[in-house]
Coordinates of C-alpha atoms in Angstrom, one line a residue:
M1 CA -64.4 93.7 -129.9
A2 CA -64.9 90.4 -128.2
L3 CA -64.8 89.8 -124.5
S4 CA -61.6 87.7 -124.8
D5 CA -60.0 88.0 -121.4
F6 CA -60.5 88.5 -117.7
F7 CA -59.7 92.2 -117.9
R8 CA -62.3 93.1 -120.6
I9 CA -65.0 91.0 -118.9
N10 CA -64.6 91.7 -115.2
L11 CA -62.9 95.1 -114.8
P12 CA -64.5 98.4 -115.4
Y13 CA -64.1 100.3 -118.6
G14 CA -66.2 103.1 -117.3
I15 CA -69.2 104.3 -115.4
H16 CA -72.6 105.5 -116.7
R17 CA -75.3 107.6 -115.2
N18 CA -79.0 106.8 -115.7
S19 CA -82.0 109.3 -115.6
N20 CA -82.3 109.0 -111.8
N21 CA -78.7 110.3 -111.4
E22 CA -77.5 106.8 -110.3
W23 CA -74.3 105.2 -111.6
S24 CA -73.2 101.8 -112.8
A25 CA -69.9 100.4 -113.9
F26 CA -69.6 98.7 -117.3
N27 CA -67.0 96.4 -119.0
R28 CA -65.4 96.9 -122.4
E29 CA -68.5 95.8 -124.2
Y30 CA -70.7 98.2 -122.2
M31 CA -72.2 95.4 -120.2
P32 CA -72.9 96.1 -116.5
L33 CA -70.7 94.9 -113.6
G34 CA -71.6 94.2 -110.0
W35 CA -74.7 93.8 -107.9
N36 CA -76.0 96.4 -105.4
E37 CA -78.8 94.4 -103.7
T38 CA -78.0 91.5 -101.3
N39 CA -81.5 90.0 -101.5
I40 CA -80.5 88.4 -104.8
I41 CA -77.7 86.4 -103.3
D42 CA -78.2 83.1 -101.4
T43 CA -75.7 80.8 -99.9
T44 CA -74.8 79.2 -103.2
G45 CA -74.2 82.5 -105.0
I46 CA -76.3 84.7 -107.3
T47 CA -79.7 83.3 -108.0
E48 CA -81.3 83.3 -111.5
S49 CA -84.0 85.7 -110.2
G50 CA -81.3 88.3 -109.6
T51 CA -80.6 88.8 -113.3
D52 CA -83.3 91.5 -113.7
K53 CA -82.2 93.6 -110.8
P54 CA -80.8 97.1 -111.4
I55 CA -77.2 97.7 -110.8
Y56 CA -77.3 101.5 -110.4
T57 CA -76.3 103.3 -107.2
K58 CA -76.4 106.9 -106.0
Y59 CA -73.2 108.3 -104.5
S60 CA -72.7 111.3 -102.3
K61 CA -70.3 114.1 -103.4
L62 CA -70.1 112.8 -106.9
T63 CA -69.8 116.2 -108.7
E64 CA -68.9 117.1 -112.2
K65 CA -65.5 118.2 -110.9
K66 CA -65.0 114.8 -109.3
L67 CA -66.1 113.0 -112.4
L68 CA -63.5 115.0 -114.5
E69 CA -60.9 114.2 -111.9
I70 CA -61.6 110.5 -112.2
A71 CA -61.6 110.7 -116.0
G72 CA -58.4 112.6 -116.1
S73 CA -59.3 114.4 -119.3
V74 CA -62.4 116.0 -120.9
N75 CA -61.8 113.6 -123.8
M76 CA -62.7 110.7 -121.4
V77 CA -66.2 111.8 -120.7
N78 CA -69.5 112.0 -122.6
Y79 CA -72.1 114.7 -122.0
D80 CA -75.8 114.6 -122.3
S81 CA -78.0 117.1 -124.1
E82 CA -78.1 119.2 -120.9
G83 CA -74.3 119.4 -120.7
K84 CA -74.0 117.0 -117.8
I85 CA -71.5 114.1 -117.7
Y86 CA -73.3 110.8 -118.2
R87 CA -70.4 108.5 -119.0
V88 CA -66.8 108.4 -117.8
F89 CA -64.2 106.2 -119.3
L90 CA -61.3 104.8 -117.3
Y91 CA -59.0 104.2 -120.3
D92 CA -59.1 104.5 -124.1
D93 CA -57.7 102.5 -127.0
G94 CA -54.3 104.1 -126.5
S95 CA -54.1 103.3 -122.8
V96 CA -55.6 99.8 -122.4
P97 CA -53.7 98.6 -119.3
S98 CA -54.0 94.9 -120.2
R99 CA -52.7 95.2 -123.7
K100 CA -49.4 93.4 -124.5
N101 CA -46.4 95.6 -124.0
Q102 CA -48.5 98.3 -122.3
S103 CA -46.6 100.6 -119.9
K104 CA -46.7 100.6 -116.1
K105 CA -47.9 104.1 -116.4
D106 CA -51.2 102.9 -117.9
W107 CA -51.8 100.4 -115.1
D108 CA -50.9 103.1 -112.5
S109 CA -53.3 105.6 -114.1
Y110 CA -56.1 103.0 -114.3
F111 CA -55.7 101.9 -110.6
E112 CA -55.6 105.6 -109.5
K113 CA -59.1 105.9 -111.1
I114 CA -60.3 102.7 -109.4
K115 CA -59.0 104.1 -106.1
M116 CA -61.0 107.3 -106.6
L117 CA -64.2 105.3 -107.5
S118 CA -63.6 103.0 -104.5
G119 CA -63.8 106.0 -102.2
L120 CA -67.3 106.9 -103.3
I121 CA -70.0 106.6 -100.5
V122 CA -73.4 105.2 -101.3
I123 CA -76.5 107.4 -100.6
E124 CA -78.9 105.1 -98.8
K125 CA -82.3 104.7 -100.4

């Protein structure tokens, strides 16, 4: 699936946990979104040297229960070999909010998940 529009490129398809229990948002092609370090930004924008920076962040109170609440369904999560959630999807092929003729319900569901993610608090390093 090609990155063919603003939604697929710039809005989260899901979040993914790394081995340090840190999380990162990714787009429809599983490419990372966002930056979490301000030292890579100068007055003209993101510098070239910033492209190798990690984008993972630790959040407080991000429990398995909260992850399932965000996902909305056990079918919208992936589990690792230890049975812990390592990936949460915000929509699936049947509920892509930006798809032509998609229902308002799919947009509402997507934005409710974004609201829940927006409320997460960073654990300072």
